[in-house]
Each structure stands twice: as C-alpha cells, then as structure tokens.
Amino acid sequence: MKKVKKILAVAVCLVLVVALLAGCGQKEQPKQESKPAENQQSQTQQSQSGSSSSEKIYIPLISKGFQHQFWQAVKQGAEKAAKDYNVEITFEGPENESMVDKQVEMLQAALNKNPKAICLAALDSKAVIPLLEKAKAANIPVIGFDSGVDSDIPVTTAATDNVKAAAAAADKMAELIGGKGEVAVIVHDQTSRTGIDRRDGFVNRIKEKYPDIKIVDIQYGGGDQLKSTDLAKAIIQAHPNLKGFFGANEGSIIGVLNGVKEMNKEGKIVVIGYDSGKQQIDAIKSGVEAGAITQDPIGIGYKAVEAAVKAIKGEQLPKVIDTGFHWYDKTNIDSDEIKPLLYE
C-alpha cells in the first residue's frame, strides 16, 4: 500500500511540474510573438525611409548650352545646391546658343516628367512662353536663371543685372579710348534676354553719355567663336579707324580677340569682354584685352536651385534675384574678390 501511495505522489508531482512548465511557456509566448511584430514595424520604418529617398524632389535645369565653360560653372553651382537641399537635378542644354527649337524640345521633355519645379535659361524670351503656360496650368513653378523671358510666369529669375553690367562696360570703354572715336559690338543673339540687355545696356549708355563716341556696327554671332571671328574681321576691315570693340559673351569676345589678332590690331584696338574662360583670362593678363565684366556663374546655378526648392515649399520670392557683377582687368584678376568668380 505504501508503495502505491509513493507512486501516486510521484505522479502528482510530475503533473504539477508539467503544469508549471506549461504555464511558464504561456507567459513567454507573447515575447516570442513580439519579435516578428517589432521586425514588421522596423521593416515598415525602413520602407518609409526608402520611399522618401525614392521620392526625392526632381528639378530639371535647361540651360542655353554646354559649349562654354560658363555653363559648366553654372552647373557646378546647381549641383552644390542640389546636395545642400537634398534634391535631384538634371542639367542639359542644346549644342549651341542659336538652337532655340532644340531648347524648346528639351523643355517639353522636361515638363513631360512632371517635375516639382523647373529652371530655365531661355534662348528666346518669347518662344518658350506657350510651354511656360503649360507649366503654370500644371502648378509647376518655373525659375529663370541667367536670362529671363517676356512673361510674368517665372516666380523669380536668378541673374546678373545685364543692363547695368553692360553700361559699366561702356563707361570703361569711354574711359580707355579717351571719350571719342569709333567702336563696334558683337552680341551672341538678339532673342535672349541677356543678348538684348547687354546690347542695349552698352549702346544706350554710349548714346546717352558719350556724344563723341560712334557705334559703327552691331553684329550677332550666336555665341559661336568662328562666326564671331569672321564678323570681327569684317568689321575691322570695314572700319580701319576702329578704336574699341565690345564682345557681349564668352563666344563673342573670343571671336573679337581672334579677329584683332588675325588683322594685326593687337594693342591698337581697346577690347572689352564679358564672362571668363582661359583665352580671355590669358588676353587680359597679356594686355591684349583691357578687361571684362564677370558674373557669378556658380552663384547663378546655386540660387536657381535654391529658389526652386523655396518655390516648391510655397515660400515668397523676389521677382529678381540679382547675383551681381564685377569689372576685372590685369590689376585685380588674381585678387581674392575676383579669382573665385573666374573659370577656365
């Protein structure tokens, strides 16, 4: 009998142990189930983070071209702003600054991607207006850079005050030729805002302030160095007493410098340019070119992207963001103020 009781006692103990173990197992079960839930939350957070990254704000920039170092400097500034503001940009432009139709096609292609905003340096101040109206209808803010358009659709334009800058070039020309004589001008085009403003800024200042200076010719080289060279040579040949020559952009002034050299007029004609580039920098340092107006191309690119980001956020912007200009010659070309603004 004692043996039977002992067996029963052992059996009861085993049942209690099993029950305890089962209870312990039930208490731990929620902890085991919480791990997948935590993993799921973590995965959701990662997915959301990845989604934010994949939905990075996209802003296309359509420039006037790529053939001059000026546009590479503008692109450099735009890329810096894209990094600072964590947005995605593309930067493209036609092969030369006379390809208005090609730029219009590029703008249409950019709009088809439904960007959050778009930045444009218009080759023609009127030709792009129908597409800008499409952008407005689609609530895509347009930011002008370098050159504006004949429309109030762009929320702002980041650019040099080209009228004021070209007038400063005219003052320098008058000073350097003694206030009298014949001068000529080569401009990149007569359709872009920069072409119009630089021509008018220079010409109007001469007419208003310097009655003894005569502008004998104004030609348009499309920003093409070879075409501008041919134009410069023809002008010099037609006006042997020419005292001064103004080139309104990098391509135009390289053409003027080539023409002056090929016509053996180095040191005999006062040459004033615009923008920068290795050939122009070398000419200024050697004295063949008297000096030039420099913009801040890196600042133009940076301000354009920065303005686009602010426009997307609904921030108020001024109608024009003046990125400034400076006169430089061999006396200050290597100064701390000018050197960062020049490019080769």
Tab-separated table of C-alpha atoms in Angstrom:
chain	number	residue	atom	x	y	z
A	1	MET	CA	0.000	0.000	0.000
A	2	LYS	CA	2.827	2.324	0.919
A	3	LYS	CA	4.374	1.573	-2.453
A	4	VAL	CA	1.136	2.546	-4.234
A	5	LYS	CA	0.927	5.857	-2.310
A	6	LYS	CA	4.535	6.604	-3.203
A	7	ILE	CA	3.810	6.009	-6.880
A	8	LEU	CA	0.744	8.278	-6.701
A	9	ALA	CA	2.763	11.035	-5.005
A	10	VAL	CA	5.421	10.894	-7.713
A	11	ALA	CA	2.707	11.022	-10.405
A	12	VAL	CA	1.105	14.098	-8.783
A	13	CYS	CA	4.482	15.805	-8.627
A	14	LEU	CA	5.097	15.108	-12.328
A	15	VAL	CA	1.681	16.560	-13.209
A	16	LEU	CA	2.459	19.722	-11.195
A	17	VAL	CA	5.852	20.107	-12.897
A	18	VAL	CA	4.272	19.716	-16.349
A	19	ALA	CA	1.588	22.255	-15.427
A	20	LEU	CA	4.226	24.715	-14.189
A	21	LEU	CA	6.263	24.271	-17.344
A	22	ALA	CA	3.156	24.752	-19.469
A	23	GLY	CA	2.319	27.946	-17.533
A	24	CYS	CA	5.833	29.258	-17.974
A	25	GLY	CA	5.593	28.542	-21.689
A	26	GLN	CA	2.354	30.518	-21.932
A	27	LYS	CA	3.927	33.531	-20.191
A	28	GLU	CA	6.878	33.568	-22.585
A	29	GLN	CA	4.767	33.136	-25.697
A	30	PRO	CA	3.875	36.854	-26.161
A	31	LYS	CA	7.578	37.753	-26.043
A	32	GLN	CA	8.268	35.330	-28.846
A	33	GLU	CA	5.372	36.776	-30.885
A	34	SER	CA	6.506	40.365	-30.264
A	35	LYS	CA	9.717	39.855	-32.207
A	36	PRO	CA	8.023	39.472	-35.616
A	37	ALA	CA	5.826	42.486	-34.786
A	38	GLU	CA	8.887	44.562	-33.933
A	39	ASN	CA	10.558	43.362	-37.090
A	40	GLN	CA	7.467	44.290	-39.091
A	41	GLN	CA	7.470	47.823	-37.584
A	42	SER	CA	11.144	48.150	-38.286
A	43	GLN	CA	10.612	46.973	-41.840
A	44	THR	CA	7.774	49.477	-42.243
A	45	GLN	CA	10.011	52.321	-41.000
A	46	GLN	CA	12.748	51.227	-43.376
A	47	SER	CA	10.223	51.033	-46.178
A	48	GLN	CA	9.004	54.547	-45.386
A	49	SER	CA	12.564	55.825	-45.267
A	50	GLY	CA	13.329	54.151	-48.582
A	51	SER	CA	10.140	55.598	-50.027
A	52	SER	CA	11.187	59.117	-49.004
A	53	SER	CA	14.530	58.605	-50.642
A	54	SER	CA	12.993	57.267	-53.854
A	55	GLU	CA	10.593	60.251	-53.926
A	56	LYS	CA	13.407	62.820	-53.847
A	57	ILE	CA	12.331	66.140	-55.305
A	58	TYR	CA	13.275	66.292	-59.001
A	59	ILE	CA	14.179	69.616	-60.646
A	60	PRO	CA	15.379	69.746	-64.281
A	61	LEU	CA	17.562	72.695	-65.372
A	62	ILE	CA	17.504	73.657	-69.056
A	63	SER	CA	20.473	75.875	-69.906
A	64	LYS	CA	21.362	77.708	-73.094
A	65	GLY	CA	24.145	75.335	-73.989
A	66	PHE	CA	27.238	73.454	-72.952
A	67	GLN	CA	29.926	74.739	-75.280
A	68	HIS	CA	31.268	77.393	-72.921
A	69	GLN	CA	32.896	76.936	-69.550
A	70	PHE	CA	30.407	79.461	-68.214
A	71	TRP	CA	27.655	76.811	-68.293
A	72	GLN	CA	29.872	74.265	-66.617
A	73	ALA	CA	30.371	76.747	-63.784
A	74	VAL	CA	26.596	77.319	-63.553
A	75	LYS	CA	26.128	73.538	-63.417
A	76	GLN	CA	28.708	73.301	-60.639
A	77	GLY	CA	26.726	75.764	-58.531
A	78	ALA	CA	23.445	73.950	-59.253
A	79	GLU	CA	24.931	70.621	-58.185
A	80	LYS	CA	26.181	72.132	-54.933
A	81	ALA	CA	22.695	73.445	-54.131
A	82	ALA	CA	21.160	70.059	-55.031
A	83	LYS	CA	23.455	68.421	-52.490
A	84	ASP	CA	22.773	71.040	-49.807
A	85	TYR	CA	18.987	70.788	-50.257
A	86	ASN	CA	18.911	67.011	-50.915
A	87	VAL	CA	17.125	67.249	-54.258
A	88	GLU	CA	17.759	65.538	-57.593
A	89	ILE	CA	18.594	67.699	-60.628
A	90	THR	CA	19.424	67.235	-64.286
A	91	PHE	CA	21.336	69.881	-66.276
A	92	GLU	CA	21.165	69.979	-70.055
A	93	GLY	CA	21.201	72.403	-72.954
A	94	PRO	CA	21.480	72.443	-76.761
A	95	GLU	CA	24.796	72.161	-78.588
A	96	ASN	CA	24.949	75.888	-79.293
A	97	GLU	CA	23.124	79.029	-78.268
A	98	SER	CA	21.306	79.510	-81.568
A	99	MET	CA	19.316	76.244	-81.282
A	100	VAL	CA	16.056	77.687	-79.974
A	101	ASP	CA	13.927	74.822	-81.353
A	102	LYS	CA	16.150	72.227	-79.655
A	103	GLN	CA	15.824	74.009	-76.328
A	104	VAL	CA	12.027	74.136	-76.699
A	105	GLU	CA	12.044	70.354	-77.275
A	106	MET	CA	14.152	69.876	-74.148
A	107	LEU	CA	11.737	71.982	-72.116
A	108	GLN	CA	8.773	69.958	-73.382
A	109	ALA	CA	10.537	66.690	-72.484
A	110	ALA	CA	11.304	68.016	-69.007
A	111	LEU	CA	7.676	69.032	-68.462
A	112	ASN	CA	6.526	65.562	-69.551
A	113	LYS	CA	8.341	64.158	-66.499
A	114	ASN	CA	6.035	66.222	-64.265
A	115	PRO	CA	8.816	67.729	-62.117
A	116	LYS	CA	8.180	69.578	-58.853
A	117	ALA	CA	9.746	72.706	-60.385
A	118	ILE	CA	11.799	73.610	-63.448
A	119	CYS	CA	14.690	76.033	-64.011
A	120	LEU	CA	15.172	77.644	-67.429
A	121	ALA	CA	17.762	79.901	-69.093
A	122	ALA	CA	15.752	80.821	-72.166
A	123	LEU	CA	17.461	81.210	-75.546
A	124	ASP	CA	14.444	83.092	-76.823
A	125	SER	CA	12.492	85.320	-74.473
A	126	LYS	CA	9.220	84.616	-76.341
A	127	ALA	CA	9.455	81.142	-77.934
A	128	VAL	CA	9.107	79.246	-74.637
A	129	ILE	CA	6.049	81.117	-73.371
A	130	PRO	CA	3.433	78.532	-74.573
A	131	LEU	CA	5.297	75.832	-72.617
A	132	LEU	CA	5.568	78.068	-69.575
A	133	GLU	CA	1.789	78.428	-69.685
A	134	LYS	CA	1.542	74.621	-69.662
A	135	ALA	CA	3.810	74.527	-66.607
A	136	LYS	CA	1.629	77.089	-64.869
A	137	ALA	CA	-1.526	75.073	-65.634
A	138	ALA	CA	0.153	72.013	-64.114
A	139	ASN	CA	1.196	74.001	-60.988
A	140	ILE	CA	4.890	73.529	-61.787
A	141	PRO	CA	6.789	76.642	-60.652
A	142	VAL	CA	9.293	77.980	-63.206
A	143	ILE	CA	12.563	79.586	-62.108
A	144	GLY	CA	14.513	81.643	-64.618
A	145	PHE	CA	18.297	81.688	-64.412
A	146	ASP	CA	20.875	83.762	-66.302
A	147	SER	CA	18.234	85.026	-68.725
A	148	GLY	CA	14.584	85.957	-68.227
A	149	VAL	CA	11.573	85.749	-70.522
A	150	ASP	CA	8.894	88.199	-71.639
A	151	SER	CA	6.354	86.787	-69.199
A	152	ASP	CA	5.490	87.041	-65.522
A	153	ILE	CA	5.082	83.242	-65.211
A	154	PRO	CA	8.553	82.582	-63.721
A	155	VAL	CA	8.241	83.072	-59.981
A	156	THR	CA	11.736	84.553	-59.946
A	157	THR	CA	14.875	84.851	-62.100
A	158	ALA	CA	18.406	84.453	-60.722
A	159	ALA	CA	20.578	86.581	-62.971
A	160	THR	CA	23.029	89.402	-63.359
A	161	ASP	CA	21.569	92.866	-63.997
A	162	ASN	CA	22.901	92.744	-67.558
A	163	VAL	CA	21.771	96.261	-68.499
A	164	LYS	CA	23.677	97.718	-65.567
A	165	ALA	CA	26.725	95.496	-66.161
A	166	ALA	CA	26.937	96.329	-69.887
A	167	ALA	CA	26.577	100.041	-69.067
A	168	ALA	CA	29.591	99.674	-66.754
A	169	ALA	CA	31.491	98.128	-69.689
A	170	ALA	CA	30.523	101.165	-71.816
A	171	ASP	CA	31.870	103.533	-69.145
A	172	LYS	CA	35.174	101.630	-69.155
A	173	MET	CA	35.327	101.750	-72.957
A	174	ALA	CA	34.774	105.516	-72.941
A	175	GLU	CA	37.461	105.978	-70.307
A	176	LEU	CA	40.011	103.817	-72.143
A	177	ILE	CA	39.535	105.383	-75.618
A	178	GLY	CA	39.570	108.951	-74.278
A	179	GLY	CA	35.840	109.626	-74.720
A	180	LYS	CA	35.770	109.704	-78.527
A	181	GLY	CA	36.129	107.502	-81.611
A	182	GLU	CA	34.509	104.548	-83.350
A	183	VAL	CA	33.544	101.374	-81.527
A	184	ALA	CA	31.789	98.133	-82.561
A	185	VAL	CA	29.858	95.401	-80.772
A	186	ILE	CA	29.397	91.652	-81.265
A	187	VAL	CA	26.486	90.150	-79.302
A	188	HIS	CA	25.593	86.446	-79.002
A	189	ASP	CA	21.980	86.935	-80.152
A	190	GLN	CA	19.072	89.352	-80.339
A	191	THR	CA	16.440	86.956	-78.945
A	192	SER	CA	17.607	86.043	-75.439
A	193	ARG	CA	17.114	88.452	-72.557
A	194	THR	CA	20.879	88.536	-71.910
A	195	GLY	CA	21.654	89.356	-75.541
A	196	ILE	CA	19.085	92.135	-75.647
A	197	ASP	CA	20.021	93.596	-72.268
A	198	ARG	CA	23.789	93.566	-72.822
A	199	ARG	CA	23.447	95.161	-76.253
A	200	ASP	CA	21.031	97.812	-75.005
A	201	GLY	CA	22.931	98.430	-71.782
A	202	PHE	CA	26.151	99.154	-73.701
A	203	VAL	CA	24.639	101.016	-76.664
A	204	ASN	CA	22.245	103.194	-74.670
A	205	ARG	CA	24.935	104.278	-72.184
A	206	ILE	CA	27.218	105.326	-75.061
A	207	LYS	CA	24.410	107.246	-76.767
A	208	GLU	CA	23.244	108.939	-73.565
A	209	LYS	CA	26.576	109.867	-72.040
A	210	TYR	CA	29.279	109.950	-74.718
A	211	PRO	CA	28.265	112.027	-77.796
A	212	ASP	CA	31.742	111.830	-79.336
A	213	ILE	CA	31.729	108.035	-79.468
A	214	LYS	CA	30.115	106.464	-82.528
A	215	ILE	CA	28.936	102.833	-82.605
A	216	VAL	CA	29.668	101.867	-86.216
A	217	ASP	CA	28.347	98.276	-86.209
A	218	ILE	CA	26.480	95.706	-84.096
A	219	GLN	CA	26.573	92.063	-85.221
A	220	TYR	CA	25.252	88.764	-83.795
A	221	GLY	CA	27.476	85.689	-83.733
A	222	GLY	CA	25.174	83.195	-81.993
A	223	GLY	CA	27.828	82.691	-79.313
A	224	ASP	CA	29.880	80.829	-81.931
A	225	GLN	CA	33.594	81.628	-81.825
A	226	LEU	CA	34.269	81.011	-85.533
A	227	LYS	CA	31.282	83.019	-86.727
A	228	SER	CA	32.161	85.828	-84.302
A	229	THR	CA	35.751	85.783	-85.570
A	230	ASP	CA	34.592	86.256	-89.167
A	231	LEU	CA	32.267	89.071	-88.110
A	232	ALA	CA	35.032	90.817	-86.143
A	233	LYS	CA	37.468	90.650	-89.076
A	234	ALA	CA	34.845	92.056	-91.456
A	235	ILE	CA	34.084	94.945	-89.086
A	236	ILE	CA	37.763	95.793	-88.589
A	237	GLN	CA	38.324	95.724	-92.343
A	238	ALA	CA	35.322	97.988	-92.954
A	239	HIS	CA	36.324	100.444	-90.198
A	240	PRO	CA	40.118	100.902	-90.166
A	241	ASN	CA	39.879	103.669	-87.543
A	242	LEU	CA	38.060	101.473	-85.030
A	243	LYS	CA	39.219	102.331	-81.504
A	244	GLY	CA	37.182	99.903	-79.394
A	245	PHE	CA	35.441	96.515	-79.565
A	246	PHE	CA	32.952	95.020	-77.085
A	247	GLY	CA	32.156	91.289	-77.057
A	248	ALA	CA	28.974	90.550	-75.098
A	249	ASN	CA	29.653	86.958	-74.023
A	250	GLU	CA	32.435	84.363	-73.937
A	251	GLY	CA	31.939	83.179	-77.531
A	252	SER	CA	31.617	86.725	-78.851
A	253	ILE	CA	34.749	88.044	-77.143
A	254	ILE	CA	36.871	85.088	-78.261
A	255	GLY	CA	35.791	85.927	-81.806
A	256	VAL	CA	36.800	89.564	-81.256
A	257	LEU	CA	40.193	88.534	-79.880
A	258	ASN	CA	40.786	86.191	-82.825
A	259	GLY	CA	39.764	88.931	-85.270
A	260	VAL	CA	42.032	91.530	-83.657
A	261	LYS	CA	44.961	89.113	-83.738
A	262	GLU	CA	44.398	87.969	-87.338
A	263	MET	CA	44.057	91.583	-88.528
A	264	ASN	CA	47.282	92.590	-86.680
A	265	LYS	CA	45.408	95.041	-84.461
A	266	GLU	CA	46.653	93.821	-81.076
A	267	GLY	CA	47.314	96.838	-78.856
A	268	LYS	CA	45.666	99.163	-81.410
A	269	ILE	CA	42.028	98.426	-80.530
A	270	VAL	CA	40.689	98.551	-76.963
A	271	VAL	CA	38.967	95.211	-76.388
A	272	ILE	CA	36.419	94.741	-73.595
A	273	GLY	CA	34.672	91.461	-72.907
A	274	TYR	CA	32.118	89.680	-70.779
A	275	ASP	CA	32.333	86.463	-68.734
A	276	SER	CA	35.547	84.474	-68.422
A	277	GLY	CA	37.377	81.491	-69.993
A	278	LYS	CA	41.066	80.685	-70.438
A	279	GLN	CA	41.556	82.579	-73.711
A	280	GLN	CA	40.044	85.728	-72.269
A	281	ILE	CA	41.972	85.449	-68.998
A	282	ASP	CA	45.255	84.998	-70.923
A	283	ALA	CA	44.412	88.008	-73.149
A	284	ILE	CA	43.752	90.222	-70.121
A	285	LYS	CA	46.967	89.150	-68.396
A	286	SER	CA	48.975	89.830	-71.574
A	287	GLY	CA	47.310	93.230	-72.114
A	288	VAL	CA	45.655	92.372	-75.472
A	289	GLU	CA	42.264	92.714	-73.769
A	290	ALA	CA	41.690	95.684	-71.462
A	291	GLY	CA	39.286	93.889	-69.114
A	292	ALA	CA	35.869	92.311	-68.823
A	293	ILE	CA	32.682	92.033	-66.847
A	294	THR	CA	32.380	88.857	-64.828
A	295	GLN	CA	29.195	87.454	-63.439
A	296	ASP	CA	28.984	84.864	-60.662
A	297	PRO	CA	28.062	81.708	-62.639
A	298	ILE	CA	28.382	79.371	-59.682
A	299	GLY	CA	26.115	81.678	-57.676
A	300	ILE	CA	23.574	81.767	-60.536
A	301	GLY	CA	23.303	77.966	-60.598
A	302	TYR	CA	23.121	77.714	-56.822
A	303	LYS	CA	20.480	80.432	-56.454
A	304	ALA	CA	18.315	78.904	-59.203
A	305	VAL	CA	18.052	75.528	-57.451
A	306	GLU	CA	17.665	77.162	-54.042
A	307	ALA	CA	14.805	79.299	-55.375
A	308	ALA	CA	13.143	76.230	-56.907
A	309	VAL	CA	13.180	74.449	-53.549
A	310	LYS	CA	11.688	77.512	-51.831
A	311	ALA	CA	9.004	77.836	-54.521
A	312	ILE	CA	8.022	74.191	-54.038
A	313	LYS	CA	7.627	74.882	-50.306
A	314	GLY	CA	5.390	77.852	-51.121
A	315	GLU	CA	7.823	80.487	-49.870
A	316	GLN	CA	7.591	84.029	-51.243
A	317	LEU	CA	10.433	85.017	-53.577
A	318	PRO	CA	11.519	88.348	-55.069
A	319	LYS	CA	10.773	88.690	-58.778
A	320	VAL	CA	14.505	89.014	-59.478
A	321	ILE	CA	17.481	87.600	-57.567
A	322	ASP	CA	20.425	89.829	-58.519
A	323	THR	CA	23.561	87.692	-58.492
A	324	GLY	CA	25.883	90.681	-59.061
A	325	PHE	CA	28.801	91.536	-61.422
A	326	HIS	CA	32.367	92.862	-61.263
A	327	TRP	CA	34.855	94.587	-63.568
A	328	TYR	CA	38.200	92.836	-63.737
A	329	ASP	CA	41.461	93.574	-65.504
A	330	LYS	CA	45.108	92.665	-65.034
A	331	THR	CA	45.311	94.729	-61.852
A	332	ASN	CA	42.779	92.622	-59.919
A	333	ILE	CA	42.400	89.382	-61.898
A	334	ASP	CA	44.216	87.387	-59.204
A	335	SER	CA	42.578	89.130	-56.243
A	336	ASP	CA	40.616	87.221	-53.594
A	337	GLU	CA	37.452	89.028	-54.725
A	338	ILE	CA	37.691	88.202	-58.446
A	339	LYS	CA	39.596	84.918	-58.713
A	340	PRO	CA	36.784	82.691	-57.327
A	341	LEU	CA	34.382	84.082	-59.962
A	342	LEU	CA	36.558	83.187	-62.963
A	343	TYR	CA	36.718	79.853	-64.757
A	344	GLU	CA	38.938	78.460	-67.498
